[in-house]
Amino acid sequence: MATSQRIAVYPGSFDPLTNGHVDIIRRGARLFDRIVVAILVNEQKTPMFTTDDRVAMVREAFAGEPSVGVETFDGLLVEFAARHGAGAIVRGLRAVSDFEYEFQMALMNRRLDARVETVFMMPAAEYSYISSRLVKEVVMLGGSVTGLVPEAVERRLHDRRARA
Ligand code: ADP
């Protein structure tokens, strides 16, 4: 029954999905019955990939894995979590530098809805230096990101560079 399931949401920009994100999603999928990747739509910064492309990249990476879902959202994350019956927000921590912002956001979300718990997870060390921003920069400058992003994402990044 849906109400007895342990559901988590994993929010972010995912512009694009990296193997660091994939690592966190897999760890989350072991802890929860279902993990919903929640792609933020209303961003101040202009993303490289459209929302549809970002959704498609997650779908491609987790095809055949029914415990991983993907949705888009804008507005308050705690409201999105409540709508999806999620009791947890998953976030990845790469380094101490991530901590301050994450800590503020977790406490704000708790103030907004104390029923939702934020859960932090660390990726495997080899992914701890990867960010979507760095991956985009390297590809646009002609470098290789093989092994840092799923293959389908790498293809889309190269298509994007070819069209730039
Ligand atoms: P946001 O704009 O919300 O930071 P991101 O897509 O950059 O969106 O990141 C979403 C979440 O994934 C954040 O919790 C971020 O810390 C985490 N994350 C990003 N890259 C990695 C990585 N390489 N390893 C682990 N977690 C990561």
mmCIF file of C-alpha atoms and ligand atoms in Angstrom:
data_model
loop_
_atom_site.group_PDB
_atom_site.id
_atom_site.type_symbol
_atom_site.label_atom_id
_atom_site.label_comp_id
_atom_site.label_asym_id
_atom_site.label_seq_id
_atom_site.Cartn_x
_atom_site.Cartn_y
_atom_site.Cartn_z
ATOM 1 C CA MET A 1 0.000 0.000 0.000
ATOM 2 C CA ALA A 2 1.303 3.440 -0.922
ATOM 3 C CA THR A 3 1.063 4.796 2.625
ATOM 4 C CA SER A 4 3.346 2.130 4.104
ATOM 5 C CA GLN A 5 6.055 2.737 1.531
ATOM 6 C CA ARG A 6 9.151 4.696 2.451
ATOM 7 C CA ILE A 7 9.467 7.357 -0.204
ATOM 8 C CA ALA A 8 12.241 9.922 -0.623
ATOM 9 C CA VAL A 9 12.624 12.856 -2.967
ATOM 10 C CA TYR A 10 16.012 13.833 -4.383
ATOM 11 C CA PRO A 11 15.769 17.438 -5.572
ATOM 12 C CA GLY A 12 18.199 19.362 -7.733
ATOM 13 C CA SER A 13 18.940 20.968 -11.063
ATOM 14 C CA PHE A 14 20.505 17.867 -12.664
ATOM 15 C CA ASP A 15 21.816 20.033 -15.509
ATOM 16 C CA PRO A 16 22.964 17.444 -16.441
ATOM 17 C CA LEU A 17 22.808 14.214 -14.409
ATOM 18 C CA THR A 18 26.323 13.093 -13.389
ATOM 19 C CA ASN A 19 27.658 9.828 -12.023
ATOM 20 C CA GLY A 20 27.799 11.561 -8.634
ATOM 21 C CA HIS A 21 24.010 11.976 -8.789
ATOM 22 C CA VAL A 22 23.633 8.386 -10.032
ATOM 23 C CA ASP A 23 25.692 7.157 -7.071
ATOM 24 C CA ILE A 24 23.459 9.040 -4.589
ATOM 25 C CA ILE A 25 20.264 7.795 -6.296
ATOM 26 C CA ARG A 26 21.487 4.181 -6.059
ATOM 27 C CA ARG A 27 22.364 4.600 -2.391
ATOM 28 C CA GLY A 28 18.939 6.155 -1.804
ATOM 29 C CA ALA A 29 17.218 3.321 -3.649
ATOM 30 C CA ARG A 30 18.759 0.899 -1.143
ATOM 31 C CA LEU A 31 17.424 2.856 1.825
ATOM 32 C CA PHE A 32 13.955 3.707 0.510
ATOM 33 C CA ASP A 33 11.230 1.791 -1.331
ATOM 34 C CA ARG A 34 11.052 4.574 -3.873
ATOM 35 C CA ILE A 35 13.198 7.580 -4.696
ATOM 36 C CA VAL A 36 11.745 10.363 -6.796
ATOM 37 C CA VAL A 37 14.288 12.546 -8.579
ATOM 38 C CA ALA A 38 12.752 16.020 -8.477
ATOM 39 C CA ILE A 39 14.044 18.316 -11.199
ATOM 40 C CA LEU A 40 13.748 21.980 -10.398
ATOM 41 C CA VAL A 41 12.025 23.959 -13.151
ATOM 42 C CA ASN A 42 12.049 27.562 -11.941
ATOM 43 C CA GLU A 43 15.702 28.377 -11.838
ATOM 44 C CA GLN A 44 17.165 31.842 -11.864
ATOM 45 C CA LYS A 45 20.175 30.606 -13.787
ATOM 46 C CA THR A 46 19.556 29.490 -17.356
ATOM 47 C CA PRO A 47 20.105 25.740 -17.629
ATOM 48 C CA MET A 48 22.042 24.163 -20.511
ATOM 49 C CA PHE A 49 19.407 21.442 -20.938
ATOM 50 C CA THR A 50 15.652 21.874 -21.068
ATOM 51 C CA THR A 51 13.548 20.333 -18.340
ATOM 52 C CA ASP A 52 12.390 17.655 -20.799
ATOM 53 C CA ASP A 53 15.995 16.768 -21.665
ATOM 54 C CA ARG A 54 16.957 16.587 -18.000
ATOM 55 C CA VAL A 55 13.995 14.303 -17.281
ATOM 56 C CA ALA A 56 14.889 12.121 -20.288
ATOM 57 C CA MET A 57 18.497 11.724 -19.098
ATOM 58 C CA VAL A 58 17.344 10.415 -15.705
ATOM 59 C CA ARG A 59 14.823 8.095 -17.392
ATOM 60 C CA GLU A 60 17.535 6.725 -19.692
ATOM 61 C CA ALA A 61 19.952 6.132 -16.820
ATOM 62 C CA PHE A 62 17.354 4.312 -14.686
ATOM 63 C CA ALA A 63 15.333 2.515 -17.355
ATOM 64 C CA GLY A 64 13.942 -0.726 -15.941
ATOM 65 C CA GLU A 65 14.387 0.421 -12.332
ATOM 66 C CA PRO A 66 10.841 1.000 -11.085
ATOM 67 C CA SER A 67 11.979 2.176 -7.644
ATOM 68 C CA VAL A 68 13.488 5.305 -9.234
ATOM 69 C CA GLY A 69 11.020 7.900 -10.469
ATOM 70 C CA VAL A 70 11.531 11.326 -12.008
ATOM 71 C CA GLU A 71 9.304 14.386 -11.824
ATOM 72 C CA THR A 72 9.678 18.120 -12.275
ATOM 73 C CA PHE A 73 8.762 20.657 -9.643
ATOM 74 C CA ASP A 74 8.648 24.325 -8.837
ATOM 75 C CA GLY A 75 7.492 26.007 -5.664
ATOM 76 C CA LEU A 76 8.182 24.672 -2.217
ATOM 77 C CA LEU A 77 10.023 21.360 -2.018
ATOM 78 C CA VAL A 78 8.205 20.340 1.183
ATOM 79 C CA GLU A 79 4.889 20.707 -0.666
ATOM 80 C CA PHE A 80 6.185 18.536 -3.506
ATOM 81 C CA ALA A 81 7.325 15.963 -0.899
ATOM 82 C CA ALA A 82 3.908 15.975 0.787
ATOM 83 C CA ARG A 83 2.122 15.543 -2.558
ATOM 84 C CA HIS A 84 4.270 12.476 -3.264
ATOM 85 C CA GLY A 85 3.901 10.986 0.212
ATOM 86 C CA ALA A 86 7.647 11.381 0.807
ATOM 87 C CA GLY A 87 8.960 11.460 4.369
ATOM 88 C CA ALA A 88 12.538 12.237 3.383
ATOM 89 C CA ILE A 89 14.578 14.627 1.258
ATOM 90 C CA VAL A 90 17.869 13.154 0.021
ATOM 91 C CA ARG A 91 20.835 15.421 -0.653
ATOM 92 C CA GLY A 92 24.404 14.596 -1.561
ATOM 93 C CA LEU A 93 27.376 15.992 0.362
ATOM 94 C CA ARG A 94 30.635 16.151 -1.565
ATOM 95 C CA ALA A 95 32.782 18.278 0.687
ATOM 96 C CA VAL A 96 32.633 20.566 3.677
ATOM 97 C CA SER A 97 31.939 23.408 1.236
ATOM 98 C CA ASP A 98 28.508 21.899 0.472
ATOM 99 C CA PHE A 99 27.661 21.767 4.138
ATOM 100 C CA GLU A 100 26.739 25.317 5.071
ATOM 101 C CA TYR A 101 24.163 25.819 2.335
ATOM 102 C CA GLU A 102 22.729 22.323 2.816
ATOM 103 C CA PHE A 103 22.483 22.837 6.571
ATOM 104 C CA GLN A 104 20.532 26.086 6.102
ATOM 105 C CA MET A 105 18.212 24.513 3.585
ATOM 106 C CA ALA A 106 17.571 21.425 5.725
ATOM 107 C CA LEU A 107 16.658 23.554 8.739
ATOM 108 C CA MET A 108 14.442 25.832 6.651
ATOM 109 C CA ASN A 109 12.649 22.830 5.178
ATOM 110 C CA ARG A 110 12.200 21.405 8.686
ATOM 111 C CA ARG A 111 10.687 24.704 9.795
ATOM 112 C CA LEU A 112 8.321 24.607 6.832
ATOM 113 C CA ASP A 113 7.305 21.000 7.460
ATOM 114 C CA ALA A 114 8.741 19.147 10.447
ATOM 115 C CA ARG A 115 7.423 15.820 9.162
ATOM 116 C CA VAL A 116 10.003 15.701 6.360
ATOM 117 C CA GLU A 117 13.511 14.613 7.329
ATOM 118 C CA THR A 118 16.570 15.568 5.265
ATOM 119 C CA VAL A 119 19.021 12.716 4.749
ATOM 120 C CA PHE A 120 22.579 13.424 3.571
ATOM 121 C CA MET A 121 24.639 10.879 1.738
ATOM 122 C CA MET A 122 28.230 10.880 0.551
ATOM 123 C CA PRO A 123 29.089 9.576 -2.902
ATOM 124 C CA ALA A 124 31.978 7.218 -3.600
ATOM 125 C CA ALA A 125 35.228 9.184 -3.310
ATOM 126 C CA GLU A 126 35.858 9.061 -7.072
ATOM 127 C CA TYR A 127 32.680 11.077 -7.656
ATOM 128 C CA SER A 128 33.138 13.556 -4.852
ATOM 129 C CA TYR A 129 34.766 16.221 -7.045
ATOM 130 C CA ILE A 130 32.206 16.077 -9.875
ATOM 131 C CA SER A 131 29.695 18.847 -10.400
ATOM 132 C CA SER A 132 27.322 19.462 -13.306
ATOM 133 C CA ARG A 133 28.936 22.868 -13.764
ATOM 134 C CA LEU A 134 32.469 21.456 -14.093
ATOM 135 C CA VAL A 135 31.317 18.709 -16.452
ATOM 136 C CA LYS A 136 29.712 21.307 -18.768
ATOM 137 C CA GLU A 137 32.822 23.476 -18.681
ATOM 138 C CA VAL A 138 35.151 20.597 -19.550
ATOM 139 C CA VAL A 139 32.993 19.417 -22.467
ATOM 140 C CA MET A 140 32.603 22.935 -23.873
ATOM 141 C CA LEU A 141 36.397 23.300 -23.788
ATOM 142 C CA GLY A 142 36.818 20.013 -25.669
ATOM 143 C CA GLY A 143 37.824 17.755 -22.755
ATOM 144 C CA SER A 144 36.607 14.244 -21.986
ATOM 145 C CA VAL A 145 34.076 13.464 -19.259
ATOM 146 C CA THR A 146 33.949 9.734 -19.961
ATOM 147 C CA GLY A 147 33.210 7.884 -16.732
ATOM 148 C CA LEU A 148 31.964 11.020 -15.001
ATOM 149 C CA VAL A 149 28.475 11.008 -16.524
ATOM 150 C CA PRO A 150 26.222 8.233 -17.931
ATOM 151 C CA GLU A 151 26.950 7.450 -21.610
ATOM 152 C CA ALA A 152 23.641 8.908 -22.804
ATOM 153 C CA VAL A 153 24.442 12.147 -20.998
ATOM 154 C CA GLU A 154 27.897 12.244 -22.562
ATOM 155 C CA ARG A 155 26.321 11.932 -26.025
ATOM 156 C CA ARG A 156 23.918 14.767 -25.332
ATOM 157 C CA LEU A 157 26.753 16.953 -24.041
ATOM 158 C CA HIS A 158 28.735 16.361 -27.239
ATOM 159 C CA ASP A 159 25.647 17.084 -29.385
ATOM 160 C CA ARG A 160 25.207 20.269 -27.461
ATOM 161 C CA ARG A 161 28.818 21.303 -28.050
ATOM 162 C CA ALA A 162 28.522 20.523 -31.757
ATOM 163 C CA ARG A 163 25.493 22.821 -31.978
ATOM 164 C CA ALA A 164 27.061 25.621 -29.887
HETATM 165 P P1 ADP B 1 21.422 21.951 -6.835
HETATM 166 O O1 ADP B 1 21.334 23.123 -7.767
HETATM 167 O O2 ADP B 1 20.191 21.730 -6.015
HETATM 168 O O3 ADP B 1 22.679 21.879 -6.015
HETATM 169 P P2 ADP B 1 22.503 19.754 -8.332
HETATM 170 O O4 ADP B 1 21.895 19.044 -9.486
HETATM 171 O O5 ADP B 1 23.803 20.434 -8.550
HETATM 172 O O6 ADP B 1 21.387 20.726 -7.843
HETATM 173 O O7 ADP B 1 22.679 18.765 -7.125
HETATM 174 C C1 ADP B 1 21.612 18.061 -6.575
HETATM 175 C C2 ADP B 1 22.073 17.338 -5.327
HETATM 176 O O8 ADP B 1 23.080 16.404 -5.671
HETATM 177 C C3 ADP B 1 22.716 18.224 -4.260
HETATM 178 O O9 ADP B 1 22.418 17.673 -2.994
HETATM 179 C C4 ADP B 1 24.185 18.106 -4.533
HETATM 180 O O10 ADP B 1 24.949 18.342 -3.371
HETATM 181 C C5 ADP B 1 24.253 16.669 -4.953
HETATM 182 N N1 ADP B 1 25.396 16.391 -5.806
HETATM 183 C C6 ADP B 1 25.800 17.043 -6.913
HETATM 184 N N2 ADP B 1 26.898 16.480 -7.445
HETATM 185 C C7 ADP B 1 27.201 15.438 -6.641
HETATM 186 C C8 ADP B 1 28.258 14.467 -6.622
HETATM 187 N N3 ADP B 1 29.236 14.472 -7.515
HETATM 188 N N4 ADP B 1 28.229 13.555 -5.649
HETATM 189 C C9 ADP B 1 27.266 13.573 -4.711
HETATM 190 N N5 ADP B 1 26.269 14.436 -4.649
HETATM 191 C C10 ADP B 1 26.233 15.369 -5.600
#
